[in-house]
Amino acid sequence: MSTTTSEAVTRGIRVSVRAKYSDQNSDPQGRRWVFLYTITIHNESSVRVQLLERHWIITDANGEVEEVKGPGVVGKQPILEPGQSFEYTSACPLKTPFGSMHGTYQMLGP
């Protein structure tokens, strides 16, 4: 099982993503492919921040787009002191065997 990674830093907040296909949760005959993604948010800045919201745009290979917006992630709005990290894993089901996902987090600083 291959893993895809991506990373970005904005204003001292590093977001790292590891995504992989989940064979055990997928059903290709039923047109359902599930990908797990693990996100690590690391505060490399010198100030305390809080994750308030997330906004994901998910596009499958047919060009169908789904937007996911809401408060926090996995039911949490973590506060990160300088040097602290928060990690979570979630899933993304697609109707095609591949697609893309991008988005943003809204963080509150002092």
Tab-separated table of C-alpha atoms in Angstrom:
chain	number	residue	atom	x	y	z
A	1	MET	CA	0.000	0.000	0.000
A	2	SER	CA	1.601	3.288	-1.092
A	3	THR	CA	1.463	6.467	0.938
A	4	THR	CA	1.280	9.993	-0.465
A	5	THR	CA	2.617	12.908	1.548
A	6	SER	CA	2.265	16.673	1.387
A	7	GLU	CA	3.391	19.515	3.616
A	8	ALA	CA	2.917	23.286	3.873
A	9	VAL	CA	3.949	26.007	6.317
A	10	THR	CA	1.974	29.221	6.783
A	11	ARG	CA	2.822	31.798	9.466
A	12	GLY	CA	4.764	29.214	11.430
A	13	ILE	CA	2.088	26.518	11.354
A	14	ARG	CA	3.305	23.349	9.622
A	15	VAL	CA	0.626	21.010	8.262
A	16	SER	CA	1.820	17.569	7.165
A	17	VAL	CA	-0.478	15.062	5.452
A	18	ARG	CA	-0.013	11.340	4.863
A	19	ALA	CA	-2.702	9.687	2.741
A	20	LYS	CA	-3.095	6.008	1.876
A	21	TYR	CA	-5.639	3.736	0.278
A	22	SER	CA	-7.675	1.603	2.708
A	23	ASP	CA	-8.308	-1.769	1.116
A	24	GLN	CA	-10.299	-3.068	4.100
A	25	ASN	CA	-12.788	-0.153	3.996
A	26	SER	CA	-13.143	-0.026	0.210
A	27	ASP	CA	-15.529	-1.848	-2.111
A	28	PRO	CA	-14.416	-1.308	-5.731
A	29	GLN	CA	-17.281	-3.465	-7.068
A	30	GLY	CA	-19.670	-1.140	-5.225
A	31	ARG	CA	-17.801	1.911	-6.594
A	32	ARG	CA	-16.402	2.941	-3.200
A	33	TRP	CA	-12.726	3.644	-2.651
A	34	VAL	CA	-11.696	4.844	0.808
A	35	PHE	CA	-8.537	6.773	1.573
A	36	LEU	CA	-7.245	7.400	5.085
A	37	TYR	CA	-5.353	10.571	5.812
A	38	THR	CA	-3.332	11.485	8.867
A	39	ILE	CA	-2.713	15.158	9.484
A	40	THR	CA	-0.149	16.602	11.848
A	41	ILE	CA	-0.417	20.286	12.716
A	42	HIS	CA	2.747	21.609	14.360
A	43	ASN	CA	3.044	25.081	15.829
A	44	GLU	CA	6.520	26.328	14.884
A	45	SER	CA	5.593	29.940	15.674
A	46	SER	CA	6.308	31.809	18.893
A	47	VAL	CA	2.626	32.312	19.771
A	48	ARG	CA	-0.243	30.144	20.991
A	49	VAL	CA	-2.839	29.279	18.319
A	50	GLN	CA	-6.171	27.481	18.211
A	51	LEU	CA	-7.629	25.566	15.288
A	52	LEU	CA	-11.129	26.964	14.767
A	53	GLU	CA	-12.406	25.608	11.433
A	54	ARG	CA	-11.546	23.460	8.467
A	55	HIS	CA	-12.597	23.650	4.816
A	56	TRP	CA	-11.849	20.755	2.471
A	57	ILE	CA	-12.563	20.515	-1.250
A	58	ILE	CA	-12.621	16.908	-2.467
A	59	THR	CA	-12.665	16.151	-6.194
A	60	ASP	CA	-12.990	12.652	-7.635
A	61	ALA	CA	-11.638	11.508	-11.018
A	62	ASN	CA	-14.988	12.376	-12.662
A	63	GLY	CA	-14.675	15.979	-11.524
A	64	GLU	CA	-17.415	15.679	-8.894
A	65	VAL	CA	-16.692	18.099	-6.052
A	66	GLU	CA	-17.676	17.817	-2.406
A	67	GLU	CA	-16.990	20.543	0.147
A	68	VAL	CA	-16.565	19.821	3.840
A	69	LYS	CA	-16.697	22.803	6.201
A	70	GLY	CA	-17.127	23.076	9.898
A	71	PRO	CA	-15.730	23.778	13.322
A	72	GLY	CA	-12.522	22.051	14.321
A	73	VAL	CA	-11.479	18.563	13.292
A	74	VAL	CA	-12.711	15.211	14.632
A	75	GLY	CA	-14.831	17.114	17.134
A	76	LYS	CA	-11.914	19.094	18.560
A	77	GLN	CA	-10.583	22.648	18.355
A	78	PRO	CA	-7.100	22.111	19.777
A	79	ILE	CA	-4.984	24.865	21.297
A	80	LEU	CA	-1.311	24.572	20.389
A	81	GLU	CA	1.395	26.298	22.372
A	82	PRO	CA	4.687	27.026	20.542
A	83	GLY	CA	6.368	23.703	19.773
A	84	GLN	CA	3.218	21.603	20.268
A	85	SER	CA	1.575	19.337	17.695
A	86	PHE	CA	-1.846	17.826	17.141
A	87	GLU	CA	-2.408	14.736	14.993
A	88	TYR	CA	-5.584	13.074	13.786
A	89	THR	CA	-6.676	10.483	11.223
A	90	SER	CA	-9.836	10.592	9.161
A	91	ALA	CA	-11.209	8.987	5.993
A	92	CYS	CA	-12.344	10.144	2.583
A	93	PRO	CA	-14.602	7.882	0.490
A	94	LEU	CA	-14.568	8.402	-3.294
A	95	LYS	CA	-16.689	7.035	-6.136
A	96	THR	CA	-13.543	6.692	-8.272
A	97	PRO	CA	-10.199	4.993	-7.552
A	98	PHE	CA	-8.389	8.316	-7.304
A	99	GLY	CA	-9.020	12.002	-6.744
A	100	SER	CA	-7.664	15.029	-4.949
A	101	MET	CA	-8.279	16.870	-1.737
A	102	HIS	CA	-7.145	20.322	-0.674
A	103	GLY	CA	-8.224	22.847	1.854
A	104	THR	CA	-7.500	25.215	4.668
A	105	TYR	CA	-7.598	25.542	8.422
A	106	GLN	CA	-8.620	28.732	10.154
A	107	MET	CA	-6.407	29.345	13.156
A	108	LEU	CA	-6.821	31.940	15.904
A	109	GLY	CA	-3.723	33.606	17.284
A	110	PRO	CA	-3.281	36.393	19.803
